[in-house]
Structure formats: structure tokens, C-alpha cells
Coordinates of N, CA and C in Angstrom, one line a residue:
X32 N 42.0 -6.3 131.3 CA 42.6 -6.6 132.6 C 43.7 -7.7 132.4
X33 N 44.8 -7.5 133.1 CA 45.9 -8.5 133.0 C 45.6 -9.8 133.6
X34 N 46.2 -10.9 133.1 CA 46.0 -12.2 133.7 C 46.9 -12.4 134.9
X35 N 46.6 -13.4 135.6 CA 47.5 -13.8 136.7 C 48.9 -14.1 136.2
X36 N 49.0 -14.8 135.1 CA 50.4 -15.1 134.6 C 51.1 -13.9 134.3
X37 N 50.5 -12.9 133.7 CA 51.2 -11.7 133.3 C 51.6 -10.9 134.5
X38 N 50.9 -10.7 135.5 CA 51.1 -10.1 136.7 C 52.2 -10.7 137.5
X39 N 52.3 -12.0 137.6 CA 53.1 -12.7 138.4 C 54.6 -12.8 137.7
X40 N 54.7 -12.5 136.5 CA 56.0 -12.5 135.8 C 56.6 -11.1 135.6
X41 N 56.0 -10.1 136.0 CA 56.7 -8.8 135.9 C 57.9 -8.6 136.9
X42 N 58.8 -7.9 136.5 CA 60.1 -7.9 137.2 C 60.3 -6.7 138.1
X43 N 59.3 -5.8 138.1 CA 59.5 -4.6 139.0 C 58.2 -4.4 139.9
X44 N 58.4 -3.7 140.9 CA 57.2 -3.5 141.8 C 57.1 -2.0 142.1
X45 N 55.9 -1.5 142.0 CA 55.8 -0.1 142.3 C 54.4 0.1 142.9
X46 N 54.3 0.9 144.0 CA 53.0 1.2 144.6 C 52.1 2.0 143.6
X47 N 52.7 2.7 142.7 CA 52.0 3.6 141.9 C 51.2 2.9 140.8
X48 N 51.5 1.5 140.6 CA 50.7 0.9 139.6 C 49.3 0.6 140.0
X49 N 48.3 0.5 139.2 CA 46.9 0.1 139.6 C 47.0 -1.2 140.2
X50 N 46.0 -1.4 141.2 CA 46.0 -2.7 141.9 C 46.0 -3.9 141.1
X51 N 45.2 -3.8 139.9 CA 45.2 -5.0 139.1 C 46.4 -5.3 138.4
X52 N 47.4 -4.4 138.3 CA 48.6 -4.7 137.7 C 49.8 -4.9 138.5
X53 N 49.6 -4.9 139.8 CA 50.7 -5.1 140.8 C 51.0 -6.7 140.9
X54 N 52.3 -7.0 140.8 CA 52.6 -8.4 141.0 C 52.3 -8.9 142.4
X55 N 51.8 -10.2 142.5 CA 51.6 -10.7 143.8 C 50.1 -10.6 144.1
X56 N 49.3 -9.5 143.6 CA 48.0 -9.3 144.1 C 47.1 -10.3 143.4
X57 N 47.4 -10.7 142.2 CA 46.6 -11.9 141.5 C 47.5 -13.1 141.6
X58 N 47.1 -14.0 142.6 CA 47.8 -15.1 142.9 C 47.6 -16.2 141.8
X59 N 48.7 -16.8 141.3 CA 48.6 -17.7 140.4 C 48.4 -19.1 141.1
X60 N 47.4 -19.9 140.6 CA 47.1 -21.2 141.1 C 48.2 -22.2 140.7
X61 N 48.7 -23.1 141.5 CA 49.8 -24.1 141.0 C 49.2 -25.0 140.0
X62 N 49.9 -25.5 139.1 CA 49.4 -26.4 138.0 C 48.5 -27.6 138.5
X63 N 49.0 -28.1 139.7 CA 48.1 -29.3 140.2 C 46.7 -28.8 140.5
X64 N 46.5 -27.5 140.9 CA 45.2 -27.1 141.2 C 44.3 -27.2 140.0
X65 N 44.9 -26.8 138.8 CA 44.1 -27.0 137.6 C 43.6 -28.4 137.3
X66 N 44.5 -29.3 137.7 CA 44.2 -30.8 137.4 C 43.1 -31.3 138.4
X67 N 43.0 -30.7 139.6 CA 42.1 -31.0 140.6 C 40.7 -30.3 140.3
X68 N 40.7 -29.5 139.3 CA 39.3 -28.8 139.0 C 39.1 -27.5 139.6
X69 N 40.1 -26.9 140.3 CA 40.0 -25.7 140.9 C 39.9 -24.5 139.9
X70 N 40.6 -24.6 138.8 CA 40.5 -23.7 137.7 C 39.8 -24.4 136.5
X71 N 38.9 -23.7 135.8 CA 38.5 -24.4 134.6 C 39.6 -24.6 133.6
X72 N 39.4 -25.6 132.8 CA 40.5 -26.1 132.0 C 41.0 -24.9 131.0
X73 N 40.0 -24.1 130.4 CA 40.3 -23.0 129.5 C 41.1 -21.9 130.3
X74 N 40.8 -21.6 131.4 CA 41.6 -20.6 132.2 C 43.0 -21.1 132.5
X75 N 43.1 -22.4 132.9 CA 44.4 -23.0 133.1 C 45.3 -22.9 132.0
X76 N 44.7 -23.3 130.7 CA 45.4 -23.2 129.5 C 45.8 -21.8 129.1
X77 N 45.0 -20.9 129.4 CA 45.3 -19.4 129.0 C 46.4 -18.9 130.0
X78 N 46.3 -19.3 131.3 CA 47.4 -18.9 132.2 C 48.7 -19.5 131.8
X79 N 48.7 -20.8 131.5 CA 50.0 -21.4 131.0 C 50.5 -20.7 129.8
X80 N 49.6 -20.5 128.7 CA 50.0 -19.8 127.6 C 50.6 -18.5 127.8
X81 N 50.1 -17.7 128.6 CA 50.5 -16.4 129.0 C 51.9 -16.4 129.6
X82 N 52.1 -17.4 130.5 CA 53.4 -17.5 131.1 C 54.5 -17.9 130.1
X83 N 54.1 -18.7 129.1 CA 55.0 -19.1 128.1 C 55.4 -18.0 127.1
X84 N 54.4 -17.2 126.9 CA 54.6 -15.9 126.0 C 55.6 -15.0 126.7
X85 N 55.4 -14.8 128.1 CA 56.3 -13.9 128.8 C 57.7 -14.5 128.7
X86 N 57.8 -15.8 128.9 CA 59.1 -16.4 129.0 C 59.8 -16.4 127.5
X87 N 59.0 -16.5 126.5 CA 59.5 -16.4 125.1 C 60.0 -15.0 124.9
X88 N 59.3 -14.0 125.3 CA 59.7 -12.6 125.1 C 61.0 -12.4 125.8
X89 N 61.1 -12.9 127.1 CA 62.3 -12.7 127.9 C 63.5 -13.4 127.2
X90 N 63.2 -14.7 126.8 CA 64.4 -15.5 126.2 C 64.8 -14.7 125.0
X91 N 63.9 -14.3 124.1 CA 64.4 -13.6 122.9 C 65.0 -12.4 123.1
X92 N 64.7 -11.5 124.0 CA 65.4 -10.3 124.4 C 66.7 -10.5 125.1
X93 N 66.8 -11.6 126.0 CA 68.1 -12.0 126.5 C 69.1 -12.4 125.5
X94 N 68.6 -13.2 124.5 CA 69.4 -13.6 123.5 C 70.1 -12.5 122.6
X95 N 69.1 -11.5 122.4 CA 69.5 -10.3 121.5 C 70.2 -9.3 122.3
X96 N 69.9 -9.0 123.6 CA 70.5 -7.8 124.3 C 71.4 -8.2 125.4
X97 N 71.3 -9.3 126.1 CA 72.1 -9.7 127.2 C 72.9 -11.0 127.0
X98 N 74.0 -10.8 126.2 CA 74.9 -12.0 125.8 C 75.9 -12.0 126.9
X99 N 76.5 -13.2 127.1 CA 77.6 -13.2 128.1 C 78.7 -12.2 127.9
X100 N 79.1 -11.8 126.7 CA 80.0 -10.8 126.3 C 79.7 -9.4 126.7
X101 N 78.3 -9.2 126.7 CA 77.9 -7.7 127.1 C 76.5 -7.9 127.8
X102 N 76.6 -7.9 129.1 CA 75.3 -7.9 129.9 C 75.1 -6.6 130.6
X103 N 75.6 -5.6 130.1 CA 75.4 -4.3 130.7 C 74.0 -3.9 130.7
X104 N 73.4 -3.3 131.8 CA 72.0 -2.8 131.7 C 71.8 -1.7 130.5
X105 N 70.5 -1.7 130.2 CA 70.1 -0.8 129.1 C 69.1 0.2 129.6
X106 N 69.4 1.5 129.4 CA 68.6 2.7 129.8 C 67.7 3.0 128.6
X107 N 66.3 2.9 128.8 CA 65.3 3.3 127.8 C 65.0 4.6 128.1
X108 N 65.0 5.6 127.1 CA 64.6 7.0 127.3 C 63.8 7.5 126.1
X109 N 63.1 8.6 126.3 CA 62.3 9.2 125.3 C 63.2 9.9 124.4
X110 N 63.2 9.4 123.1 CA 64.2 9.9 122.1 C 63.9 11.2 121.6
X111 N 62.8 11.9 121.8 CA 62.4 13.1 121.3 C 62.3 14.2 122.3
X112 N 62.5 13.8 123.6 CA 62.5 14.7 124.7 C 63.9 15.3 125.0
X113 N 63.9 16.7 125.0 CA 65.2 17.3 125.3 C 65.7 17.0 126.6
X114 N 64.8 17.0 127.7 CA 65.2 16.6 129.0 C 65.9 15.3 129.1
X115 N 65.2 14.3 128.4 CA 65.7 12.9 128.3 C 67.1 12.8 127.7
X116 N 67.2 13.5 126.5 CA 68.4 13.5 125.8 C 69.5 14.1 126.5
X117 N 69.3 15.2 127.3 CA 70.2 15.8 128.2 C 70.6 14.9 129.3
X118 N 69.7 14.1 129.8 CA 70.0 13.2 130.9 C 70.9 12.1 130.4
X119 N 70.7 11.6 129.1 CA 71.6 10.6 128.6 C 73.0 11.1 128.4
X120 N 73.1 12.4 127.9 CA 74.4 13.0 127.8 C 75.2 13.1 129.2
X121 N 74.3 13.5 130.3 CA 74.8 13.6 131.6 C 75.4 12.2 132.0
X122 N 74.5 11.2 131.9 CA 75.0 9.8 132.4 C 76.2 9.5 131.6
X123 N 76.3 9.7 130.4 CA 77.5 9.2 129.6 C 78.7 9.9 130.0
X124 N 78.6 11.2 130.3 CA 79.8 12.0 130.9 C 80.2 11.5 132.2
X125 N 79.3 11.0 133.1 CA 79.7 10.6 134.5 C 79.7 9.1 134.5
X126 N 79.8 8.4 133.5 CA 80.0 6.9 133.4 C 81.2 6.6 132.5
X127 N 82.4 6.8 133.1 CA 83.6 6.5 132.3 C 83.8 5.1 131.9
X128 N 83.2 4.1 132.7 CA 83.4 2.7 132.4 C 82.4 2.3 131.3
X129 N 81.5 3.1 130.9 CA 80.5 2.7 129.9 C 79.7 1.5 130.4
X130 N 79.2 1.6 131.7 CA 78.5 0.4 132.2 C 77.1 0.4 131.8
X131 N 76.5 1.4 131.1 CA 75.2 1.5 130.7 C 75.1 1.7 129.3
X132 N 74.1 1.0 128.7 CA 73.8 1.2 127.2 C 72.5 2.0 127.1
X133 N 72.2 2.6 126.0 CA 71.1 3.5 125.9 C 70.3 3.2 124.6
X134 N 69.0 3.2 124.7 CA 68.2 2.8 123.6 C 66.9 3.7 123.7
X135 N 66.4 4.4 122.6 CA 65.2 5.3 122.7 C 64.1 4.4 122.8
X136 N 63.0 4.8 123.6 CA 61.8 4.1 123.7 C 61.1 3.9 122.4
X137 N 61.2 4.8 121.5 CA 60.5 4.7 120.3 C 61.2 3.8 119.3
X138 N 62.3 3.3 119.5 CA 63.0 2.4 118.5 C 62.4 0.9 118.6
X139 N 62.6 0.2 117.6 CA 62.2 -1.2 117.7 C 62.8 -2.0 118.8
X140 N 64.0 -1.8 119.1 CA 64.6 -2.5 120.3 C 64.1 -2.0 121.6
X141 N 63.7 -0.6 121.6 CA 63.1 -0.1 122.9 C 61.7 -0.8 123.1
X142 N 60.9 -0.9 122.0 CA 59.6 -1.6 122.1 C 59.7 -3.0 122.6
X143 N 60.7 -3.7 122.1 CA 60.9 -5.1 122.6 C 61.3 -5.2 124.1
X144 N 62.2 -4.2 124.4 CA 62.5 -4.3 125.9 C 61.4 -3.7 126.8
X145 N 60.6 -2.8 126.4 CA 59.4 -2.5 127.0 C 58.5 -3.6 127.3
X146 N 58.3 -4.4 126.3 CA 57.5 -5.7 126.4 C 58.1 -6.6 127.4
X147 N 59.4 -6.7 127.4 CA 60.1 -7.6 128.3 C 59.9 -7.1 129.7
X148 N 59.8 -5.9 129.9 CA 59.6 -5.3 131.2 C 58.2 -5.2 131.7
X149 N 57.3 -5.8 130.9 CA 55.9 -5.9 131.4 C 55.1 -4.5 131.0
X150 N 55.6 -3.7 130.2 CA 55.0 -2.3 129.9 C 54.5 -2.5 128.5
X151 N 53.5 -1.7 128.1 CA 53.1 -1.6 126.7 C 54.2 -1.1 125.8
X152 N 54.4 -1.7 124.5 CA 55.4 -1.3 123.7 C 55.4 0.1 123.3
X153 N 54.3 0.9 123.3 CA 54.2 2.3 123.0 C 54.2 3.2 124.2
X154 N 54.5 2.7 125.4 CA 54.6 3.5 126.6 C 55.8 4.4 126.7
X155 N 55.8 5.6 126.6 CA 57.0 6.5 126.7 C 56.9 7.4 127.9
X156 N 56.1 7.0 128.9 CA 55.9 7.8 130.1 C 57.0 7.8 131.1
X157 N 57.9 6.9 131.0 CA 58.9 6.9 132.1 C 60.3 6.3 131.4
X158 N 61.4 6.7 132.1 CA 62.6 6.1 131.8 C 62.5 4.7 132.4
X159 N 63.2 3.8 131.8 CA 63.2 2.4 132.2 C 64.6 1.9 132.2
X160 N 65.1 1.3 133.2 CA 66.4 0.7 133.3 C 66.2 -0.9 133.2
X161 N 66.6 -1.5 132.2 CA 66.4 -3.0 132.0 C 67.8 -3.6 132.3
X162 N 67.7 -4.4 133.5 CA 68.8 -5.3 133.7 C 68.5 -6.7 133.3
X163 N 69.5 -7.6 133.4 CA 69.1 -8.9 132.9 C 68.0 -9.7 133.6
X164 N 68.0 -9.5 135.0 CA 67.0 -10.1 135.8 C 65.9 -9.2 136.2
X165 N 65.9 -7.9 136.1 CA 65.0 -7.0 136.6 C 64.9 -5.8 135.8
X166 N 63.7 -5.0 135.9 CA 63.5 -3.7 135.2 C 63.2 -2.7 136.3
X167 N 63.6 -1.5 136.1 CA 63.2 -0.4 137.1 C 62.5 0.7 136.3
X168 N 61.5 1.3 136.9 CA 60.9 2.5 136.2 C 60.8 3.7 137.2
X169 N 60.6 4.8 136.6 CA 60.4 6.0 137.3 C 61.6 6.4 138.2
X170 N 61.3 6.8 139.4 CA 62.4 7.2 140.3 C 63.3 6.1 140.6
X171 N 62.8 4.9 140.8 CA 63.6 3.6 141.0 C 64.7 3.6 139.9
X172 N 64.2 3.8 138.7 CA 65.3 3.7 137.5 C 66.3 4.8 137.6
X173 N 65.9 6.0 138.0 CA 66.9 7.1 138.1 C 67.9 6.7 139.3
X174 N 67.3 6.3 140.4 CA 68.3 6.0 141.4 C 69.3 4.8 141.2
X175 N 68.7 3.8 140.4 CA 69.5 2.7 140.0 C 70.6 3.1 139.0
X176 N 70.1 4.0 138.1 CA 71.2 4.5 137.1 C 72.3 5.3 137.9
X177 N 72.0 6.1 138.9 CA 73.0 6.8 139.7 C 73.9 5.9 140.3
X178 N 73.5 4.7 140.7 CA 74.4 3.8 141.3 C 75.6 3.3 140.4
X179 N 75.4 3.5 139.1 CA 76.5 3.1 138.1 C 77.4 4.2 137.8
X180 N 77.2 5.5 138.3 CA 77.9 6.6 137.9 C 79.1 6.8 138.9
X181 N 79.9 7.8 138.5 CA 81.0 8.2 139.4 C 80.5 8.8 140.7
X182 N 81.4 8.9 141.7 CA 81.1 9.7 143.0 C 80.7 11.1 142.6
X183 N 79.8 11.7 143.3 CA 79.1 11.3 144.5 C 77.7 10.7 144.3
X184 N 77.4 10.3 143.0 CA 76.1 9.9 142.7 C 75.6 8.7 143.3
X185 N 76.5 7.6 143.5 CA 76.0 6.4 144.3 C 75.6 6.7 145.7
X186 N 76.4 7.6 146.4 CA 76.1 8.0 147.8 C 74.7 8.8 147.8
X187 N 74.5 9.7 146.8 CA 73.3 10.5 146.7 C 72.2 9.5 146.5
X188 N 72.3 8.5 145.7 CA 71.2 7.6 145.5 C 70.8 6.8 146.7
X189 N 71.8 6.5 147.5 CA 71.5 5.9 148.8 C 70.7 6.8 149.8
X190 N 71.2 8.0 149.8 CA 70.5 9.0 150.6 C 69.0 9.2 150.1
X191 N 68.8 9.3 148.8 CA 67.4 9.5 148.3 C 66.6 8.4 148.5
X192 N 67.1 7.2 148.7 CA 66.2 6.1 148.9 C 65.5 6.1 150.2
X193 N 66.0 6.9 151.1 CA 65.2 7.2 152.4 C 63.9 8.0 152.2
X194 N 63.8 8.7 151.0 CA 62.6 9.4 150.7 C 61.5 8.3 150.2
X195 N 60.4 8.4 150.8 CA 59.4 7.3 150.4 C 59.1 7.3 148.9
X196 N 58.9 6.0 148.4 CA 58.7 5.9 146.9 C 57.5 6.7 146.4
X197 N 56.5 6.8 147.1 CA 55.2 7.6 146.5 C 55.6 9.0 146.4
X198 N 56.5 9.6 147.2 CA 57.0 11.0 147.1 C 58.0 11.2 145.9
X199 N 58.9 10.2 145.8 CA 59.9 10.3 144.6 C 59.1 10.1 143.3
X200 N 58.2 9.1 143.3 CA 57.3 9.0 142.0 C 56.5 10.1 141.7
X201 N 55.9 10.8 142.8 CA 55.1 12.0 142.6 C 56.0 13.1 141.9
X202 N 57.1 13.3 142.5 CA 58.0 14.3 141.8 C 58.4 13.9 140.4
X203 N 58.7 12.7 140.2 CA 59.0 12.2 138.9 C 57.9 12.4 137.9
X204 N 56.7 11.9 138.3 CA 55.5 12.1 137.4 C 55.3 13.6 137.1
X205 N 55.5 14.5 138.0 CA 55.2 15.9 137.6 C 56.2 16.5 136.6
X206 N 57.4 16.1 136.8 CA 58.4 16.5 135.7 C 58.1 15.7 134.4
X207 N 57.8 14.5 134.5 CA 57.7 13.7 133.2 C 56.4 14.1 132.4
X208 N 55.4 14.5 133.2 CA 54.1 14.8 132.5 C 54.2 16.2 131.9
X209 N 55.2 17.0 132.3 CA 55.4 18.4 131.8 C 56.7 18.6 131.1
X210 N 57.4 17.5 130.7 CA 58.8 17.6 130.1 C 58.8 18.3 128.8
X211 N 57.7 18.1 128.0 CA 57.8 18.7 126.7 C 57.6 20.2 126.8
X212 N 56.7 20.6 127.8 CA 56.4 22.0 128.0 C 57.6 22.8 128.6
X213 N 58.2 22.2 129.5 CA 59.3 22.8 130.3 C 60.6 22.8 129.4
X214 N 60.9 21.7 128.7 CA 62.2 21.5 128.2 C 62.1 21.3 126.6
X215 N 61.0 21.3 126.0 CA 60.8 21.3 124.6 C 60.9 19.8 124.1
X216 N 60.8 19.8 122.7 CA 60.8 18.5 122.1 C 61.7 18.6 120.8
X217 N 62.5 17.6 120.7 CA 63.4 17.5 119.5 C 62.7 17.1 118.3
X218 N 63.1 17.8 117.1 CA 62.4 17.4 115.9 C 62.9 16.1 115.4
X219 N 64.2 15.8 115.7 CA 64.7 14.5 115.2 C 64.8 13.5 116.5
X220 N 64.4 12.2 116.2 CA 64.5 11.2 117.2 C 65.9 10.9 117.3
X221 N 66.3 10.6 118.6 CA 67.7 10.3 118.9 C 68.0 8.9 118.3
X222 N 69.2 8.7 117.9 CA 69.6 7.4 117.2 C 69.8 6.4 118.4
X223 N 69.7 5.2 117.9 CA 69.9 4.1 119.0 C 71.4 4.0 119.3
X224 N 71.6 4.0 120.7 CA 73.0 3.9 121.2 C 73.0 2.7 122.0
X225 N 73.8 1.7 121.6 CA 73.9 0.5 122.5 C 75.3 0.4 123.1

């Protein structure tokens, strides 16, 4: 089960996450509460250590991937999925400003960015868009990616945001769970494209 420090530091919110992993549901006690004896000393130290570990991961990935000279968002995708690779090609064709970078989830960089986003490093169940201050998953990531593309995609994204998140994520999950069956699997993992 996730600790309060881990849950409160995640940068995305989704109603499809299990209750114990949603940010804000596990409220973190303020540091002075630990001094007053509301939290046992061991729990307070563990909570503080978890928060520092999350901050360390974020600082390390910020230094590596989000430098002042290049702070473009990064799209994490399944490198062996034909649908995902086709999606990357589609986004590249409709993004003439090259405002998005691409990294396969299976790469070392992808694993680091997944951890930064509060996900397991081997989780390849969803496309993830990692921005400097926030990460998006599932249908939210797709709509956010559409906002970076040429017309008419930003307008289409605004229209699709009126569809409730649980319906968008339900449709996304159905496609994602059957993507290898419907579209096949590439024998070679896609190379890292930054």
C-alpha cells in the first residue's frame, strides 16, 4: 500500500485509480503534528523519507530531461506496440514545431520518467505525457497531446473534454488492453527518440 507521502506527491489525478492510490485521499500530517506526538516517530520519519525520495527522483529527472534549453513535454509510449508506434508517427507528422519528444516506456529513460510520474517502472499499460510540472495518463494524455498538434486537433480535444473522464478512460482501456490482438506487436523495440 502506498504511503501518504507517495500519494500526496503524484502529479496526476484520475478517478480510475484505486482509492488507496488517489492523491488527496491519504492526508499527510503536517510536520509539527509529528512533534506533538500525533504520528509515531517511525511513521513520521518514513513519511519524510518517502517525500525526499520522490523529490530526489523529480530533481534528477528534471536535470536530465527538462533543462532550460529544452523543456518540451515527453510522450512515453509502448515501443513494441504497432498501434503506439503508428500513433507516434501520426503525432510527428502533425507536430511541425516538434513540440513533443518521444521515449519508449521500455527504455531506461522511460522507466525513470514513469517513476517520476508516480507509476511503476515496468508499467506499459498507458501512454504517458510528462511535462515539467505534471504528468497525464490514458485519455487525459491523448487529449493533452492533441493540444500540441496542428488544427483541428486542439479544437477536437476541447470538444472531447466534455465527455466524462470515466467514459473516455473506459474506451481507452478497451483499446489498450486489446492493442496487441488488434494491431500486432513489433519484433523490434522502437529506438529512443528525444
